[in-house]
Amino acid sequence: MFLIGLTGGIASGKSTVANFFRQLGCPILDADLIAREVVQPNKPAWKKIVQFFGNEILLEDGQLNRAMLGQVVFSDPAKRRVLNSITHPEIQKSMMWQIFQHFIRGHQFVILDIPLLYEGSKMIKILKEVVVVSCDEQTQLQRLMQRNNYSEEEAQNRIQSQMPLREKCRLAHHVIDNTGSIEQTQEQVEVLYGRFRRYYTHWVFRLIFLSGFALCSGTFLVIARYVLRLCGWK
């Protein structure tokens, strides 16, 4: 099994592309969804966040007030680094466990949907290739203003807080241009999906895994037989 990274910029259309891959049968691990799961009340990350930021960032039911917390860390890079240092290790542990489960189930590849992949995620080290979903700057700005009801200044600030899309495109193995119609985007996804399906990398890893398993099993049997003989069993 091999891993494909999927990333982009805010409001570039990454979720749309992820849904197209999902419709084709690809397993998708959504870092945003996992991030919500690891900060549920009384989980380790939740406790550390409350300890550092205080109870004022909680809602009445104990859930994090994500809007308030987002405002706090957006305006304070030091606090944003603290929050990331708390949540990222938990997100990565959860992702690794889910990756292992997909491997056991026999999937050829898994797509890791990570918004800030190029902004410091350690998961990039285990990816075979990266897909970036891009669009032109004006389209990105208009989509963000419409989706989040931001003013132009607010939208610009959010976009500028991330690595520029053009830089992510330069680093990527594949770029999906989401500026045009939804049909054009879907067609690009289907072409990439066909390319990934033709890769043979997963067979190499499975052969290595099975060889290692067979070797360990053989070693275990030899040791077991030796111990039984010492105990007088034949």
Coordinates of C-alpha atoms in Angstrom, one line a residue:
M1 CA 0.0 0.0 0.0
F2 CA 1.2 3.5 -0.7
L3 CA 0.0 6.9 0.5
I4 CA -1.0 10.0 -1.5
G5 CA -1.1 13.4 0.1
L6 CA -4.0 15.8 -0.8
T7 CA -3.7 19.5 0.0
G8 CA -4.3 23.0 -1.3
G9 CA -5.2 26.4 -0.1
I10 CA -8.1 27.7 1.9
A11 CA -11.2 27.7 -0.4
S12 CA -9.3 26.2 -3.3
G13 CA -11.7 23.2 -3.6
K14 CA -9.7 20.5 -1.8
S15 CA -12.9 19.0 -0.2
T16 CA -14.6 18.8 -3.6
V17 CA -11.6 16.9 -5.0
A18 CA -11.6 14.6 -1.9
N19 CA -15.2 13.8 -2.5
F20 CA -14.6 12.9 -6.1
F21 CA -11.8 10.5 -5.0
R22 CA -14.1 9.0 -2.4
Q23 CA -16.8 8.4 -5.0
L24 CA -14.3 6.4 -7.0
G25 CA -13.7 4.1 -3.9
C26 CA -10.6 5.7 -2.5
P27 CA -10.2 5.6 1.3
I28 CA -9.7 9.2 2.5
L29 CA -8.3 10.1 5.9
D30 CA -9.4 13.6 6.7
A31 CA -7.0 15.5 9.0
D32 CA -9.7 18.1 9.8
L33 CA -12.1 15.4 10.9
I34 CA -9.5 13.6 13.0
A35 CA -8.5 17.0 14.5
R36 CA -12.1 17.3 15.8
E37 CA -12.1 13.8 17.2
V38 CA -8.8 14.2 19.2
V39 CA -10.1 17.3 21.0
Q40 CA -13.3 15.8 22.3
P41 CA -14.0 16.5 26.0
N42 CA -11.6 14.7 28.4
K43 CA -9.3 13.4 25.7
P44 CA -5.6 14.1 26.3
A45 CA -5.3 16.9 23.8
W46 CA -8.5 18.5 25.1
K47 CA -7.1 18.5 28.7
K48 CA -3.8 20.2 27.6
I49 CA -5.7 22.8 25.5
V50 CA -7.9 23.7 28.5
Q51 CA -5.0 23.8 30.8
F52 CA -3.1 26.3 28.6
F53 CA -5.9 28.4 27.2
G54 CA -8.3 28.3 30.1
N55 CA -12.0 27.4 30.5
E56 CA -13.1 30.5 28.6
I57 CA -12.5 28.7 25.3
L58 CA -15.1 26.0 26.2
L59 CA -18.8 25.9 25.3
E60 CA -21.4 25.0 27.9
D61 CA -21.4 21.3 26.9
G62 CA -17.6 21.1 27.4
Q63 CA -16.8 21.2 23.7
L64 CA -14.1 23.6 22.4
N65 CA -15.4 26.9 21.2
R66 CA -13.5 26.5 17.9
A67 CA -14.5 30.0 16.7
M68 CA -13.0 31.7 19.8
L69 CA -10.0 29.5 19.8
G70 CA -9.4 30.2 16.2
Q71 CA -9.5 33.9 16.8
V72 CA -7.0 33.6 19.6
V73 CA -4.4 31.6 17.7
F74 CA -4.8 33.4 14.4
S75 CA -3.8 36.7 16.0
D76 CA -0.9 35.1 18.1
P77 CA 1.6 32.9 16.3
A78 CA 3.2 31.8 19.6
K79 CA -0.2 30.5 20.8
R80 CA -0.8 28.9 17.4
R81 CA 2.4 27.0 17.7
V82 CA 1.4 25.8 21.2
L83 CA -1.9 24.6 19.9
N84 CA -0.3 22.8 17.0
S85 CA 2.2 21.1 19.4
I86 CA -0.7 19.7 21.3
T87 CA -2.9 18.5 18.5
H88 CA -0.5 17.5 15.8
P89 CA 1.0 14.5 17.6
E90 CA -2.5 13.2 18.5
I91 CA -3.7 13.6 14.9
Q92 CA -0.6 11.8 13.6
K93 CA -1.1 8.9 16.0
S94 CA -4.7 8.5 14.9
M95 CA -3.8 8.7 11.2
M96 CA -1.0 6.1 11.6
W97 CA -3.4 3.7 13.3
Q98 CA -6.1 4.2 10.6
I99 CA -3.4 3.7 7.8
F100 CA -2.4 0.4 9.4
Q101 CA -6.1 -0.7 9.4
H102 CA -6.4 0.1 5.7
F103 CA -3.2 -1.8 5.0
I104 CA -4.6 -4.9 6.7
R105 CA -7.8 -4.6 4.7
G106 CA -5.8 -4.8 1.5
H107 CA -6.3 -1.3 0.0
Q108 CA -3.9 -0.4 -2.8
F109 CA -3.5 3.2 -1.6
V110 CA -4.9 5.7 0.9
I111 CA -5.3 9.5 0.4
L112 CA -4.4 11.7 3.3
D113 CA -6.4 14.9 3.2
I114 CA -4.1 17.4 5.1
P115 CA -4.8 21.1 4.6
L116 CA -1.4 22.3 6.0
L117 CA 0.7 19.5 4.7
Y118 CA 3.5 21.8 3.4
E119 CA 3.3 24.0 6.5
G120 CA 5.1 21.6 8.7
S121 CA 3.2 18.2 8.8
K122 CA 5.6 15.3 9.5
M123 CA 3.3 13.0 7.5
I124 CA 4.8 14.3 4.3
K125 CA 7.8 12.0 4.9
I126 CA 5.8 8.9 4.3
L127 CA 3.9 10.0 1.2
K128 CA 4.6 8.6 -2.2
E129 CA 3.2 11.6 -4.0
V130 CA 1.3 14.9 -3.3
V131 CA -1.7 16.3 -5.1
V132 CA -2.3 20.0 -4.7
V133 CA -5.7 21.5 -5.6
S134 CA -5.3 25.0 -6.9
C135 CA -7.3 27.9 -8.4
D136 CA -6.5 31.5 -9.4
E137 CA -6.1 34.1 -6.7
Q138 CA -9.3 36.0 -7.5
T139 CA -11.4 32.8 -7.5
Q140 CA -10.0 31.8 -4.2
L141 CA -10.7 35.2 -2.6
Q142 CA -14.3 35.3 -3.9
R143 CA -15.0 31.7 -2.8
L144 CA -13.7 32.4 0.7
M145 CA -15.6 35.6 1.1
Q146 CA -18.8 33.9 0.0
R147 CA -18.3 30.6 2.0
N148 CA -17.4 32.2 5.3
N149 CA -19.1 35.6 5.0
Y150 CA -15.7 37.3 5.3
S151 CA -14.9 40.9 4.3
E152 CA -12.2 41.2 1.6
E153 CA -9.7 42.1 4.3
E154 CA -10.6 39.2 6.5
A155 CA -10.4 36.8 3.5
Q156 CA -7.0 38.2 2.4
N157 CA -5.6 37.8 5.9
R158 CA -6.7 34.1 6.1
I159 CA -5.2 33.4 2.6
Q160 CA -1.9 35.1 3.5
S161 CA -1.6 33.2 6.7
Q162 CA -0.9 30.1 4.6
M163 CA 1.9 29.2 2.2
P164 CA 1.0 30.7 -1.2
L165 CA -0.7 28.3 -3.6
R166 CA 1.8 28.8 -6.3
E167 CA 4.6 27.6 -4.0
K168 CA 2.6 24.5 -3.1
C169 CA 2.0 23.8 -6.8
R170 CA 5.8 24.1 -7.3
L171 CA 6.4 21.4 -4.7
A172 CA 3.6 19.1 -5.7
H173 CA 3.8 16.0 -7.9
H174 CA 0.4 16.7 -9.4
V175 CA -1.8 19.8 -9.6
I176 CA -5.5 19.8 -10.1
D177 CA -6.7 23.2 -11.4
N178 CA -10.1 23.9 -9.8
T179 CA -10.6 27.3 -11.4
G180 CA -13.0 26.0 -14.1
S181 CA -16.2 24.0 -14.1
I182 CA -16.9 21.1 -11.7
E183 CA -16.9 18.7 -14.7
Q184 CA -13.4 19.8 -15.6
T185 CA -12.2 19.2 -12.0
Q186 CA -13.8 15.7 -11.9
E187 CA -12.2 14.8 -15.2
Q188 CA -8.7 15.6 -13.7
V189 CA -9.5 13.5 -10.7
E190 CA -10.4 10.5 -12.8
V191 CA -7.2 10.8 -14.8
L192 CA -5.1 10.9 -11.6
Y193 CA -7.1 8.0 -10.1
G194 CA -6.4 5.9 -13.2
R195 CA -2.7 6.7 -12.9
F196 CA -2.6 5.7 -9.2
R197 CA -4.3 2.4 -10.0
R198 CA -1.6 1.5 -12.4
Y199 CA 1.2 1.8 -9.8
Y200 CA 2.7 -1.4 -8.4
T201 CA 4.3 0.1 -5.3
H202 CA 1.8 -1.7 -3.0
W203 CA 2.9 -5.1 -4.2
V204 CA 6.5 -4.4 -3.2
F205 CA 5.4 -3.4 0.4
R206 CA 3.1 -6.4 0.7
L207 CA 5.9 -8.8 -0.4
I208 CA 8.3 -7.2 2.1
F209 CA 5.6 -7.5 4.9
L210 CA 4.7 -11.1 4.0
S211 CA 8.4 -12.1 3.8
G212 CA 9.0 -10.5 7.2
F213 CA 6.0 -12.2 8.7
A214 CA 7.0 -15.6 7.2
L215 CA 10.5 -15.2 8.6
C216 CA 9.3 -14.2 12.1
S217 CA 6.8 -17.1 12.0
G218 CA 9.5 -19.6 11.0
T219 CA 11.9 -18.3 13.7
F220 CA 9.1 -18.6 16.3
L221 CA 8.4 -22.2 15.3
V222 CA 12.1 -23.1 15.6
I223 CA 12.3 -21.5 19.1
A224 CA 9.0 -23.2 20.2
R225 CA 10.2 -26.6 19.1
Y226 CA 13.5 -26.1 21.0
V227 CA 11.7 -25.1 24.2
L228 CA 9.4 -28.1 24.0
R229 CA 12.3 -30.4 23.6
L230 CA 14.0 -28.9 26.7
C231 CA 10.8 -29.5 28.6
G232 CA 10.7 -33.2 27.5
W233 CA 8.1 -32.8 24.8
K234 CA 8.6 -34.4 21.4

